[in-house]
Tab-separated table of C-alpha atoms in Angstrom:
chain	number	residue	atom	x	y	z
A	291	UNK	CA	0.000	0.000	0.000
A	292	UNK	CA	2.806	2.397	0.879
A	293	UNK	CA	4.590	1.683	-2.416
A	294	UNK	CA	1.417	2.369	-4.379
A	295	UNK	CA	0.995	5.718	-2.633
A	296	UNK	CA	4.592	6.728	-3.385
A	297	UNK	CA	4.169	5.792	-7.064
A	298	UNK	CA	0.948	7.822	-7.194
A	299	UNK	CA	2.712	10.858	-5.693
A	300	UNK	CA	5.581	10.475	-8.174
A	301	UNK	CA	3.068	10.290	-11.022
A	302	UNK	CA	1.353	13.477	-9.848
A	303	UNK	CA	4.742	15.175	-9.653
A	304	UNK	CA	5.520	14.288	-13.236
A	305	UNK	CA	2.373	15.880	-14.688
A	306	UNK	CA	2.835	19.254	-16.385
A	307	UNK	CA	0.379	21.530	-14.592
A	308	UNK	CA	0.714	24.556	-16.890
A	309	UNK	CA	-2.614	23.936	-18.599
A	310	UNK	CA	-4.376	23.384	-15.272
A	311	UNK	CA	-2.881	26.590	-13.887
A	312	UNK	CA	-3.917	28.587	-16.961
A	313	UNK	CA	-7.483	27.293	-16.950
A	314	UNK	CA	-7.945	27.849	-13.214
A	315	UNK	CA	-8.643	31.518	-13.931
A	316	UNK	CA	-12.015	30.558	-15.451
A	317	UNK	CA	-13.720	29.315	-12.253
A	318	UNK	CA	-12.133	32.175	-10.313
A	319	UNK	CA	-13.533	34.702	-12.805
A	320	UNK	CA	-16.969	33.113	-12.428
A	321	UNK	CA	-16.584	33.369	-8.644
A	322	UNK	CA	-15.709	37.079	-8.930
A	323	UNK	CA	-18.612	37.685	-11.301
A	324	UNK	CA	-21.149	36.303	-8.841
A	325	UNK	CA	-19.392	37.863	-5.850
A	326	UNK	CA	-19.898	41.323	-7.325
A	327	UNK	CA	-23.612	40.592	-7.751
A	328	UNK	CA	-24.087	40.034	-3.999
A	329	UNK	CA	-25.168	43.327	-2.463
A	330	UNK	CA	-24.555	42.326	1.164
A	331	UNK	CA	-20.820	41.781	0.611
A	332	UNK	CA	-18.898	45.013	1.069
A	333	UNK	CA	-16.465	46.503	-1.429
A	334	UNK	CA	-13.391	45.544	0.631
A	335	UNK	CA	-14.114	41.823	0.314
A	336	UNK	CA	-14.760	42.194	-3.401
A	337	UNK	CA	-11.606	44.255	-3.909
A	338	UNK	CA	-9.510	41.828	-1.875
A	339	UNK	CA	-10.558	38.865	-3.962
A	340	UNK	CA	-9.924	40.919	-7.107
A	341	UNK	CA	-6.440	41.790	-5.849
A	342	UNK	CA	-5.678	38.072	-5.828
A	343	UNK	CA	-5.834	38.192	-9.629
A	344	UNK	CA	-3.345	41.075	-9.500
A	345	UNK	CA	-1.102	38.904	-7.310
A	346	UNK	CA	-1.185	36.133	-9.932
A	347	UNK	CA	-0.411	38.600	-12.724
A	348	UNK	CA	2.496	40.154	-10.810
A	349	UNK	CA	3.846	36.721	-9.915
A	350	UNK	CA	3.803	35.674	-13.564
A	351	UNK	CA	5.535	38.873	-14.675
A	352	UNK	CA	8.192	38.675	-11.962
A	353	UNK	CA	8.739	34.983	-12.746
A	354	UNK	CA	9.386	35.818	-16.383
A	355	UNK	CA	11.752	38.585	-15.324
A	356	UNK	CA	13.745	36.317	-13.007
A	357	UNK	CA	14.020	33.633	-15.684
A	358	UNK	CA	15.287	36.124	-18.263
A	359	UNK	CA	17.459	38.355	-16.075
A	360	UNK	CA	18.828	35.930	-13.445
A	361	UNK	CA	18.292	32.623	-15.284
A	362	UNK	CA	16.657	31.319	-12.093
A	363	UNK	CA	13.127	30.573	-10.961
A	364	UNK	CA	11.241	33.044	-8.822
A	365	UNK	CA	11.630	30.838	-5.753
A	366	UNK	CA	15.418	31.142	-6.028
A	367	UNK	CA	15.439	34.970	-5.937
A	368	UNK	CA	14.297	35.764	-2.414
A	369	UNK	CA	13.829	39.523	-2.768
A	370	UNK	CA	11.622	39.279	-5.838
A	371	UNK	CA	9.764	36.292	-4.447
A	372	UNK	CA	9.017	38.255	-1.288
A	373	UNK	CA	7.913	41.239	-3.368
A	374	UNK	CA	5.501	39.090	-5.368
A	375	UNK	CA	4.155	37.392	-2.245
A	376	UNK	CA	3.583	40.773	-0.604
A	377	UNK	CA	0.736	41.336	-3.072
A	378	UNK	CA	-0.929	38.169	-1.799
A	379	UNK	CA	-0.506	39.456	1.747
A	380	UNK	CA	-2.085	42.756	0.699
A	381	UNK	CA	-5.087	41.020	-0.868
A	382	UNK	CA	-5.497	38.771	2.190
A	383	UNK	CA	-5.413	41.821	4.468
A	384	UNK	CA	-8.081	43.609	2.409
A	385	UNK	CA	-10.286	40.478	2.468
A	386	UNK	CA	-9.843	40.150	6.232
A	387	UNK	CA	-10.615	43.837	6.770
A	388	UNK	CA	-13.746	43.497	4.649
A	389	UNK	CA	-14.996	40.484	6.609
A	390	UNK	CA	-14.282	42.228	9.916
A	391	UNK	CA	-16.358	45.195	8.768
A	392	UNK	CA	-19.070	42.821	7.553
A	393	UNK	CA	-19.175	41.027	10.910
A	394	UNK	CA	-19.249	44.321	12.815
A	395	UNK	CA	-22.215	45.508	10.775
A	396	UNK	CA	-24.334	42.461	11.619
A	397	UNK	CA	-26.888	43.230	14.293
A	398	UNK	CA	-26.886	40.816	17.193
A	399	UNK	CA	-30.256	39.931	18.701
A	400	UNK	CA	-30.026	38.656	22.269
A	401	UNK	CA	-33.459	37.407	23.241
């Protein structure tokens, strides 16, 4: 059983995930489309989830830059990797702030 699991993990590691990564934007775009239709969700939550797309775009651009300029992957260039990841932190912070505001606006009924 253990050997079968290791072979399965090795098989998953050998699959080129570029196509899967590229097509994953479609369900996320659908999610954003319907998120913006919900009136009860505040603009901070919507903006935060939209900033995640900006994080992906910046990560792709910085990855291309590091491959061309340093001949290394983004993970190998710590400063640029941290810069790209900071956009994810920014989007997470905006989402968190939006949910905190949403929770604070809910009226509590103690009966």
